[in-house]
Coordinates of C-alpha atoms in Angstrom, one line a residue:
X1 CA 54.0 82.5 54.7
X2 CA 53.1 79.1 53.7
X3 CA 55.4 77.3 56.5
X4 CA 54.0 79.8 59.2
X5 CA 50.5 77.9 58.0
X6 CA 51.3 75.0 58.5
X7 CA 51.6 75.7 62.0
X8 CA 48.1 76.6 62.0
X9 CA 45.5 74.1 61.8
X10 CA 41.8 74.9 62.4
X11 CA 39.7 73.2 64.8
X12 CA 36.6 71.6 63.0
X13 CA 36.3 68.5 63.7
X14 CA 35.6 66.8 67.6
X15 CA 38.7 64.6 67.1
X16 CA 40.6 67.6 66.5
X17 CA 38.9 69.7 70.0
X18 CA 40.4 66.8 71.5
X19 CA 44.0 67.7 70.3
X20 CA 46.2 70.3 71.9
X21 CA 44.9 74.0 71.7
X22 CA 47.0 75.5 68.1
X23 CA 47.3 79.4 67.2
X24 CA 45.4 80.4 64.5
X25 CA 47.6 82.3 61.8
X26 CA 46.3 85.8 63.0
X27 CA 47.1 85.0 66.6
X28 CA 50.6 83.7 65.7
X29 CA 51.1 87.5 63.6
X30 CA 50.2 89.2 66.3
X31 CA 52.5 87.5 68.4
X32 CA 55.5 87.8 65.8
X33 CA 55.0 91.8 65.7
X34 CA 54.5 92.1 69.4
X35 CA 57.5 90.4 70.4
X36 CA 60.8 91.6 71.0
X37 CA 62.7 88.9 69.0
X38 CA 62.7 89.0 65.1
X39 CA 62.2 85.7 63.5
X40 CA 63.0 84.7 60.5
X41 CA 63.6 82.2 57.5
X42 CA 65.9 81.8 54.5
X43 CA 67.5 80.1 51.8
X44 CA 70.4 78.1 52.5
X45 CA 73.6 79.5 51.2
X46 CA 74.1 81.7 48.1
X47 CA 72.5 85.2 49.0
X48 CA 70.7 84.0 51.9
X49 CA 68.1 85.7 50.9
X50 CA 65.2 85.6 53.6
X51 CA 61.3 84.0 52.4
X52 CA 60.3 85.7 56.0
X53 CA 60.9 88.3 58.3
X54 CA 58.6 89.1 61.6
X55 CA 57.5 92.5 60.8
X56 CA 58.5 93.7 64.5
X57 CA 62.0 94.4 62.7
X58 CA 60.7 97.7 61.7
X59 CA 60.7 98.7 65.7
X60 CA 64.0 97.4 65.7
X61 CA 65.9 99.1 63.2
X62 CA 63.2 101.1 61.5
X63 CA 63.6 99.2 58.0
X64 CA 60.3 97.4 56.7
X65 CA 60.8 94.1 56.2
X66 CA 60.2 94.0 52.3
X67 CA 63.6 95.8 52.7
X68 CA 65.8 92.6 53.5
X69 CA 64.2 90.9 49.8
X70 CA 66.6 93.1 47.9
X71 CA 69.4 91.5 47.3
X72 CA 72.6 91.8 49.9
X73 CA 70.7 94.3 51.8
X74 CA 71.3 92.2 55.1
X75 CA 75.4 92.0 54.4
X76 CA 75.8 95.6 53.1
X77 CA 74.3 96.9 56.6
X78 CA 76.4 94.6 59.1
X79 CA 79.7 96.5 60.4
X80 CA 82.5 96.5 58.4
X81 CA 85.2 95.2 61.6
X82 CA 82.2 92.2 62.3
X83 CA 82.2 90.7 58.3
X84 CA 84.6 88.3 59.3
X85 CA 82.9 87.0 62.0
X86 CA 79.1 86.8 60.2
X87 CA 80.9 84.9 57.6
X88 CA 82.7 82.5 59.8
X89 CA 78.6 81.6 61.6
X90 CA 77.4 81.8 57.8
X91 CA 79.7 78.3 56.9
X92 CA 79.5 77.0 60.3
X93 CA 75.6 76.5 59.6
X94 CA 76.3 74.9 56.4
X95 CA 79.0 72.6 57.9
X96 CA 77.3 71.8 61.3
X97 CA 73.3 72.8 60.7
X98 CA 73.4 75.6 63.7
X99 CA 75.5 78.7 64.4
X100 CA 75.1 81.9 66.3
X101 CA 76.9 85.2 66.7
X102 CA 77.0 89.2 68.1
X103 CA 77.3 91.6 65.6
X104 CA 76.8 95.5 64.6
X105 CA 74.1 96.0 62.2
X106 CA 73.6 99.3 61.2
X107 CA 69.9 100.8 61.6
X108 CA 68.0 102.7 58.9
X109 CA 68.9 106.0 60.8
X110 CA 72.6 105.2 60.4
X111 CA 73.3 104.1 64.2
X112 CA 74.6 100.6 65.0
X113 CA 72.8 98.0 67.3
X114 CA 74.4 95.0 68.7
X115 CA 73.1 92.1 67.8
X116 CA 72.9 88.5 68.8
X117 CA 71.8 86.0 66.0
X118 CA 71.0 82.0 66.3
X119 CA 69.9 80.4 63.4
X120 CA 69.1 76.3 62.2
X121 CA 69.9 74.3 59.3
X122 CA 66.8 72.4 58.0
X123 CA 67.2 69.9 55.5
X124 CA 64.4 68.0 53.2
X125 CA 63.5 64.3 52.5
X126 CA 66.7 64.0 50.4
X127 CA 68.6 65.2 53.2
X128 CA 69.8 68.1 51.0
X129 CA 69.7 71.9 53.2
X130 CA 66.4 73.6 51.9
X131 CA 66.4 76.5 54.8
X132 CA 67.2 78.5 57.6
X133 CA 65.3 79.1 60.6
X134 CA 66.3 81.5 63.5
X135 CA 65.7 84.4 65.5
X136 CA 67.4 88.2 65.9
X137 CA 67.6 90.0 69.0
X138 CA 68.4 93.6 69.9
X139 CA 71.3 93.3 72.5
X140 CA 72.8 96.7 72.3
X141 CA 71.8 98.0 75.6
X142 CA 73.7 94.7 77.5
X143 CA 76.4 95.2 74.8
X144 CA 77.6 98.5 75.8
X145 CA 76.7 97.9 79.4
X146 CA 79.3 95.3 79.3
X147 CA 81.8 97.4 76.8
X148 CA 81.4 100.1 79.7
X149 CA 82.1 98.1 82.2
X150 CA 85.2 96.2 81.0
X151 CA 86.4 99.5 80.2
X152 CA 85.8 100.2 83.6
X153 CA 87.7 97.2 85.1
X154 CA 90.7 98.0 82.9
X155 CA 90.9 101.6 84.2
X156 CA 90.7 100.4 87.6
X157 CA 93.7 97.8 86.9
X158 CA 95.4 100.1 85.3
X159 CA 95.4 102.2 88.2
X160 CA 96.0 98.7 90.5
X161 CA 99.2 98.4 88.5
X162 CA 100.6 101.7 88.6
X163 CA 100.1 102.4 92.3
X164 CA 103.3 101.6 94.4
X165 CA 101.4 99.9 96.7
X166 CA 100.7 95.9 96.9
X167 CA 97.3 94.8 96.3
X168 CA 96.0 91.3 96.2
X169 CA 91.8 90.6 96.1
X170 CA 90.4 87.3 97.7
X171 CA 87.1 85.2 96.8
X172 CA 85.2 84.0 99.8
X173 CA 87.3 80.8 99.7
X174 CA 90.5 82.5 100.5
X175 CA 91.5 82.1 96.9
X176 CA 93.6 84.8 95.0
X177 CA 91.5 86.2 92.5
X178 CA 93.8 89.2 91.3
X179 CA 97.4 90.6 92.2
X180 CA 99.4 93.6 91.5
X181 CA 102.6 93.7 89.8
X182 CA 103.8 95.5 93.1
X183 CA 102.5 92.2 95.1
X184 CA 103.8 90.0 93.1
X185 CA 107.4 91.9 93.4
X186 CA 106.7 91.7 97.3
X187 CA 105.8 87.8 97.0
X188 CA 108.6 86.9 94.5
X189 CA 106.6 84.2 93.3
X190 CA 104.8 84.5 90.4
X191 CA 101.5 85.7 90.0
X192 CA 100.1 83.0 87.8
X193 CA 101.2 80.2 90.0
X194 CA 99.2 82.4 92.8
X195 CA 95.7 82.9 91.0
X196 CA 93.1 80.9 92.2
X197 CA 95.6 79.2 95.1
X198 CA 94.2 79.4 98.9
X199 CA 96.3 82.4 100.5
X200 CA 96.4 79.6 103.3
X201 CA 97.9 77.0 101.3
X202 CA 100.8 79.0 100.2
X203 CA 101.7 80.7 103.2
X204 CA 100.4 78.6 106.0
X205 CA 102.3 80.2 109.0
X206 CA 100.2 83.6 108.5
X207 CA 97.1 81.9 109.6
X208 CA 98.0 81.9 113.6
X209 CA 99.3 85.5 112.9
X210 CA 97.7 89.1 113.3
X211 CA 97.0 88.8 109.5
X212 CA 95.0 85.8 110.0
X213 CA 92.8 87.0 113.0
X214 CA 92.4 90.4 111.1
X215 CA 91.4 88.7 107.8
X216 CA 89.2 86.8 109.6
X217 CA 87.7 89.6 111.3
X218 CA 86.8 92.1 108.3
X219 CA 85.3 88.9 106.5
X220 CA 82.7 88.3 110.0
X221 CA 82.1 91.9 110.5
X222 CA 82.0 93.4 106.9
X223 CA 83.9 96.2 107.9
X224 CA 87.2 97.3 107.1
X225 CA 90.4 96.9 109.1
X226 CA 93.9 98.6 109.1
X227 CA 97.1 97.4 111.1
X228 CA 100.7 97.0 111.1
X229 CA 102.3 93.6 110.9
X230 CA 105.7 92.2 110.5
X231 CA 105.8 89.2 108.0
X232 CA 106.8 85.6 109.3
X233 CA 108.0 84.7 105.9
X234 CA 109.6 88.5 104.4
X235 CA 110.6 89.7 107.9
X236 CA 109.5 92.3 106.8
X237 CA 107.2 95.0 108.1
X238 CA 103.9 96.4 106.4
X239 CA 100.9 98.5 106.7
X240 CA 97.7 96.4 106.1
X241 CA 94.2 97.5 104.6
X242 CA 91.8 94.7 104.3
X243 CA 88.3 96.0 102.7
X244 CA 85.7 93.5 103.1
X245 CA 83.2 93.0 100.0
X246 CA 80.1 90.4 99.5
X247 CA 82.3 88.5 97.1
X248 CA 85.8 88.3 99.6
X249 CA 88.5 90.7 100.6
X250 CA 90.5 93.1 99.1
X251 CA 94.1 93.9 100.4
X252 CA 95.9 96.6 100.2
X253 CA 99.6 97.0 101.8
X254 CA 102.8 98.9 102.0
X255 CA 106.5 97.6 103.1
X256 CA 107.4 100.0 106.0
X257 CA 110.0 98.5 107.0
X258 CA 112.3 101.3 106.7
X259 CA 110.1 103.4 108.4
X260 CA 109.9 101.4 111.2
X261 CA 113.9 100.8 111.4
X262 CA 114.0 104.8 111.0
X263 CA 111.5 105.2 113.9
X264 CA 113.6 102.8 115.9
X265 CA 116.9 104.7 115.4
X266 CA 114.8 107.7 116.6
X267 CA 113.5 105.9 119.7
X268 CA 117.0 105.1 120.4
X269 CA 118.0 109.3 120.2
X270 CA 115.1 110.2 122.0
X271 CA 116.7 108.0 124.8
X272 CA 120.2 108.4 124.3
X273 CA 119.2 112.4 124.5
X274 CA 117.4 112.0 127.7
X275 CA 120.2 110.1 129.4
X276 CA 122.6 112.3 128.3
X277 CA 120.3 115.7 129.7
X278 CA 121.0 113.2 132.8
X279 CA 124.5 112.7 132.5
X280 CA 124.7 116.3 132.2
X281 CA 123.1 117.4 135.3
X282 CA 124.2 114.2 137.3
X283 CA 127.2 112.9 136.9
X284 CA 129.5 115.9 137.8
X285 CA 128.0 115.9 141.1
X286 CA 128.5 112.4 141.5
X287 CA 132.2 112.5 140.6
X288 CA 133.1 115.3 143.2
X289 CA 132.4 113.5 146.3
X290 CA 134.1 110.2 145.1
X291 CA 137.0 112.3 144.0
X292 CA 137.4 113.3 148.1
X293 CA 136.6 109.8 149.0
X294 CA 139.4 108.5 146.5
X295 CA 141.8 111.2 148.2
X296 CA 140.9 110.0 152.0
X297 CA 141.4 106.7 151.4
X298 CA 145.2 107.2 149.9
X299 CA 145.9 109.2 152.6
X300 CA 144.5 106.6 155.5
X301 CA 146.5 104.0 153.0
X302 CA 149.4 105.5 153.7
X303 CA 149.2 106.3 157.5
X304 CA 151.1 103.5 160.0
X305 CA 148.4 102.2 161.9
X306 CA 146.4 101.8 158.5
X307 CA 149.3 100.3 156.7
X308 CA 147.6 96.8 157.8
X309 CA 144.6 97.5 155.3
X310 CA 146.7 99.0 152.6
X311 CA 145.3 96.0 150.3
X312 CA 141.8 96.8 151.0
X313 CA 142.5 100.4 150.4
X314 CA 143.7 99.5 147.5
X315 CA 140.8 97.7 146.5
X316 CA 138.7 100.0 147.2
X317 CA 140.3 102.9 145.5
X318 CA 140.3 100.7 142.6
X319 CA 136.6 100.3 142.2
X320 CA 136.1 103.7 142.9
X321 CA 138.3 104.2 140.1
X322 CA 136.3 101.6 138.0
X323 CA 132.5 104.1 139.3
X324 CA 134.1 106.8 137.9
X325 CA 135.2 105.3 134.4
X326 CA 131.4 104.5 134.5
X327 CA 130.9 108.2 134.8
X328 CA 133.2 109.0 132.0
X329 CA 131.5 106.8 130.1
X330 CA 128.0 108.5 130.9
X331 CA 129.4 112.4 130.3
X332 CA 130.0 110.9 127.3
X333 CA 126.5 110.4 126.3
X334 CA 125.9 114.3 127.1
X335 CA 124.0 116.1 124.2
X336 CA 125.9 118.7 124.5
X337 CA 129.2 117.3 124.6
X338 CA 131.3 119.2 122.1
X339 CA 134.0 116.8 119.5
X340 CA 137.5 118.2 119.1
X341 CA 137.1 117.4 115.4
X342 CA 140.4 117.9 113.6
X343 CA 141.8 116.1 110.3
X344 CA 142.4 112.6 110.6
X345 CA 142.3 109.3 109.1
X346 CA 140.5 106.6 110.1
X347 CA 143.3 103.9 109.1
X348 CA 145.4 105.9 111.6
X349 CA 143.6 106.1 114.6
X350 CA 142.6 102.1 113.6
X351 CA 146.5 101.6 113.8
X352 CA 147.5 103.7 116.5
X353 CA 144.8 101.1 118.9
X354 CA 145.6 98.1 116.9
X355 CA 148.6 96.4 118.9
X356 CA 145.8 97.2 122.4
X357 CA 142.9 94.9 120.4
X358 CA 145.5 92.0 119.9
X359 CA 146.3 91.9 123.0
X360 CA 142.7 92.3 124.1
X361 CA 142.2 89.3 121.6
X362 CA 145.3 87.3 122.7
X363 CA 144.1 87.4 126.6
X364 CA 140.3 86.0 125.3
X365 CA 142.3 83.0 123.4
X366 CA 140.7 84.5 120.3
X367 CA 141.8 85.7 116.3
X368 CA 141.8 89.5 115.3
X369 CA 142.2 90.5 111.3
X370 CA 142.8 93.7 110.5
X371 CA 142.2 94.8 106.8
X372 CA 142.0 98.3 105.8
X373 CA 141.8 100.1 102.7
X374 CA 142.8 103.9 101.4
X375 CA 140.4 106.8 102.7
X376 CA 140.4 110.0 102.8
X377 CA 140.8 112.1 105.7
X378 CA 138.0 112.8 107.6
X379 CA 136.9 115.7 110.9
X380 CA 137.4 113.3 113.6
X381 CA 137.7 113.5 117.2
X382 CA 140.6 110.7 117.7
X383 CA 140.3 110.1 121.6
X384 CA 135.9 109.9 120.8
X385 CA 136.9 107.1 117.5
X386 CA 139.5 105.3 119.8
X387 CA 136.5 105.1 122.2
X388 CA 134.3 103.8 119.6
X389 CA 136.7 101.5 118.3
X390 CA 138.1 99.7 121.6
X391 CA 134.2 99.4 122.7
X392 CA 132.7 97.9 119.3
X393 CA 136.0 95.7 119.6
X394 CA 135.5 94.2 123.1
X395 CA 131.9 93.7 122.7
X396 CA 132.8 91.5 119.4
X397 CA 135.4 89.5 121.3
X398 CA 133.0 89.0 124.2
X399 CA 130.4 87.9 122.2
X400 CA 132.6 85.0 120.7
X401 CA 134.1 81.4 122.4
X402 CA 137.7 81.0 122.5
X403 CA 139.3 80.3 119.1
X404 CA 136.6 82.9 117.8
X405 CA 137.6 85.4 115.0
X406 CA 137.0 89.4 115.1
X407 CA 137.7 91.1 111.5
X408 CA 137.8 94.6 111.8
X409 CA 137.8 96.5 108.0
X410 CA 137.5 99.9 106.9
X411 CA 136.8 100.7 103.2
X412 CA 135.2 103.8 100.9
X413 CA 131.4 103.0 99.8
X414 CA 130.7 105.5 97.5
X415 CA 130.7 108.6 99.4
X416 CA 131.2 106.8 102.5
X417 CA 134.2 106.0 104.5
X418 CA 133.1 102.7 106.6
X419 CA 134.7 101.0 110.0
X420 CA 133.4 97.5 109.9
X421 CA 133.9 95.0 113.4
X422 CA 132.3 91.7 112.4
X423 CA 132.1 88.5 114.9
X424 CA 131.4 84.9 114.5
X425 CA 129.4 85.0 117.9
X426 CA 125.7 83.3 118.4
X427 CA 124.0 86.7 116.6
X428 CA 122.0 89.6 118.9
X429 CA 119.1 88.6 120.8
X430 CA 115.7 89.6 118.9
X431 CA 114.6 90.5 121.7
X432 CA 116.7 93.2 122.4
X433 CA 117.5 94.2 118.7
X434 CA 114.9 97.2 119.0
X435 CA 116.3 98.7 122.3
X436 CA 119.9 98.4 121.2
X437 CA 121.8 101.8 122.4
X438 CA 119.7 102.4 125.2
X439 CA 121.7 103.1 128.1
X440 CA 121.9 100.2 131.1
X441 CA 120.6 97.8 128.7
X442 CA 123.0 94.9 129.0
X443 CA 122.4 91.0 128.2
X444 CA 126.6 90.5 129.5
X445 CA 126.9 89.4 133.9
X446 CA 129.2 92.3 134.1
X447 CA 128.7 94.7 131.5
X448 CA 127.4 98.3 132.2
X449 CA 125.2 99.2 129.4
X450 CA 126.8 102.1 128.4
X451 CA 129.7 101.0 125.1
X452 CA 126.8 100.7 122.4
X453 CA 125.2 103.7 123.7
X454 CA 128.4 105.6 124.0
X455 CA 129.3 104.2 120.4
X456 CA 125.8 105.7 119.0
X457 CA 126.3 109.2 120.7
X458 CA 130.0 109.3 119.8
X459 CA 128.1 108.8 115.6
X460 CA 126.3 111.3 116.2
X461 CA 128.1 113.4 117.3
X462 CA 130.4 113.2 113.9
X463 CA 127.5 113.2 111.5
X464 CA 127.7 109.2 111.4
X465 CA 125.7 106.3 111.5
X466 CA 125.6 102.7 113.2
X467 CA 124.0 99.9 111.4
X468 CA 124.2 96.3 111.8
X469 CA 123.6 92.6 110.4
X470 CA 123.2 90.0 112.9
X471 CA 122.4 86.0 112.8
X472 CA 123.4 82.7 113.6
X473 CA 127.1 83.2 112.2
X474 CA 127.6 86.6 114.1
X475 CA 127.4 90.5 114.0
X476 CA 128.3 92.7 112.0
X477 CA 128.5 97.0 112.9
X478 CA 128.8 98.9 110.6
X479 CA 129.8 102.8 111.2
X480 CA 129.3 104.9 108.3
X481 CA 130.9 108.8 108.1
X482 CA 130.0 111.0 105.0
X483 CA 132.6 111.8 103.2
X484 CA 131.1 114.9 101.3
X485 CA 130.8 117.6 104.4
X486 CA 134.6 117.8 104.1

């Protein structure tokens, strides 16, 4: 106790009233026992034994503190997995004069506390070490609060990294905080390059798009948004959930893009279903009348006093001739339009119409290639594939400038036998892209409207399916027929 005395000094004289008020020595115990912090003092190395322990240690861990005077009593009760570490503060205080540290220290009912520990290095007039001086404080209720909770926050990103979904958090400066493996698959960059990068700054044109205004939005309003948006830099599109939160935004997506292409190819049924319920009901009764018409007009052709406006009978039997091509065309589209499927291959049929697309080609000033490859035979209807062919055909060459190329390939994919008709025209209209198939839709000065459409209902009608690539360099359709129904 003698250096607690020091630090009291009794007030006896009037040059000492005039000092600072000082504790007397049983104020200073009282505080010591009170208080929530142990203090302490010790020897310098070698046992450490301590010379003084507050006796508030007893509330702590229910020893006395008499107890810590036995020799290694303090080491024998520290965890075994936090030695190490004590040992490493114990010769950090000798080599620097201060150290502190968290540890377990087990309690005299055989629990352990976390710790936290900060202790001084005092040295006397020869500059040699002659003691420690430091404090002890129970931390274990903020320990396993924190143990808990990173526990916690590794459950959650464990979950965060198993989900299939993206997920990306924000701090209130836009910056990435955290990123899911999904995400970072979706980004293709990697992740550690993105943390702690403005969103903004690495993909600048989302900030004018409906990502932007939505992130925006959930961040001003605190409440959470969902919406579907198409990616200026994936071209791709996704579902967005953006969860606003005191500290920035969390964001959670999902690519459905082939989702959306699916519900695009059903849009296009719907419609080539409805026409066809038309062409049904319509176009029968269309064709009888201009069938009489067609007959008149050869017979008024033919009389003498006609014979003068043969040519413009002939003209107009000719375009009534082209009307009910149209029609054909249309009937075509009919639901419930039966195929004549028998045994054929493709290659064939390709063959049989081949020397009809040169000359098609040959009359445009343009290049056909033909490249096929062995298939197996497949339950086609050869006038409906003919169709299909000739039309996928002219609508390549029409789509290209003289000296143009048209490659026209089948080939097996698997369990897929595939009729390819690529161009190296100026690539589909975006615009149009999603309404491709509809019937009447047209971007051509002359053309009907009807060939794609016809094209996808002839597909379906054989179990197949139409896809395509377009760009700058041209189109691609691809027609895909399943080899294993056979």
């Amino acid at each position: 106790m003698a250096e607690l005395r020091q630090c009291v000094q009794p007030a006896q004289t009037e040059s000492n009233n005039r000092r600072k008020p000082v504790l007397t020595e049983e104020q200073l115990l009282y505080l010591l026992d009170k208080s929530p912090v142990i203090f302490f003092t010790c020897q310098a190395g070698g046992d450490w034994r301590p010379r003084f322990i507050s006796s508030n240690i007893r509330d702590v861990f229910g020893y006395e503190a008499a107890d810590f005077m036995q020799p290694h009593f303090f080491l024998q009760r520290i965890h075994p997995a936090d030695l190490n570490q004590v040992a490493a503060a114990q010769n950090k205080l000798l080599q620097e004069g201060a150290a502190e540290g968290v540890f377990r220290f087990r309690c005299a009912d055989g629990t352990y506390k976390w710790t936290y520990k900060q202790a001084k290095l005092l040295f006397d007039r020869d500059n040699k070490p002659s003691e420690v001086i430091g404090y002890w404080v129970d931390i274990d209720e903020r320990k396993r609060f924190e143990i808990s909770l990173k526990l916690t926050n590794q459950k959650i990103t464990n979950i965060l990294e198993r989900i299939t979904d993206c997920f990306f958090a924000l701090d209130n400066d836009w910056r990435f905080t955290y990123i899911n493996k999904e995400a970072e698959k979706y980004f293709n960059i990697d992740k550690t390059y993105l943390l702690g990068k403005c969103i903004w700054d690495i993909f600048p044109k989302t900030i004018e798009t409906d990502f932007g205004s939505y992130c925006l939005r959930a961040k001003t309003s605190q409440l959470p948004v969902c919406f579907e948006y198409r990616s200026v830099y994936y071209d791709k599109w996704c579902e967005m959930n953006i969860y606003p939160a005191p500290d920035g935004l969390s964001v959670y997506f999902r690519d459905i893009t082939g989702r959306k292409e699916n519900d695009q190819k059903l849009a296009r049924l719907d419609r080539l279903n409805l026409v066809g319920q038309m062409a049904a009901g319509l176009a029968h009764e269309i064709r009888n009348p201009l069938t009489t018409v067609r007959g008149f007009l050869q017979i008024l052709g033919e009389k003498a006093d006609c014979r003068q406006y043969k040519k413009y009978y002939a003209l107009m039997i000719e375009e009534l001739d082209r009307a009910n091509g149209i029609i054909s065309e249309f009937l075509s589209l009919a639901r419930n339009k039966k195929a004549n499927l028998r045994l054929h291959n493709l290659n064939d049929i390709l063959r049989a119409v081949s020397e009809l697309i040169r000359a098609d080609a040959l009359n445009s000033n343009k290049n056909v290639i033909i490249q096929t490859a062995p298939l197996p035979d497949l339950l086609l209807d050869a006038k409906d594939i003919r169709q299909l062919l000739l039309n996928l055909v002219r609508n390549g060459l029409e789509a290209m400038a003289p000296g143009g190329t048209l490659t026209v390939k089948t080939y097996l994919d698997k369990q897929e036998v595939v009729l390819a008709v690529q161009d190296q025209g100026s690539g589909i209209d975006p615009s149009v892209i999603e309404k491709l198939g509809t019937p009447f839709l047209t971007t051509k000065e002359t053309g009907t409207g009807l060939g794609l459409a016809v094209c996808y209902g002839i597909a379906r009608r054989h179990g197949a399916a139409i896809d395509f690539t377009t760009g700058s360099e041209g189109t691609t359709f691809y027609v895909k027929f399943r080899t294993h129904e056979l």
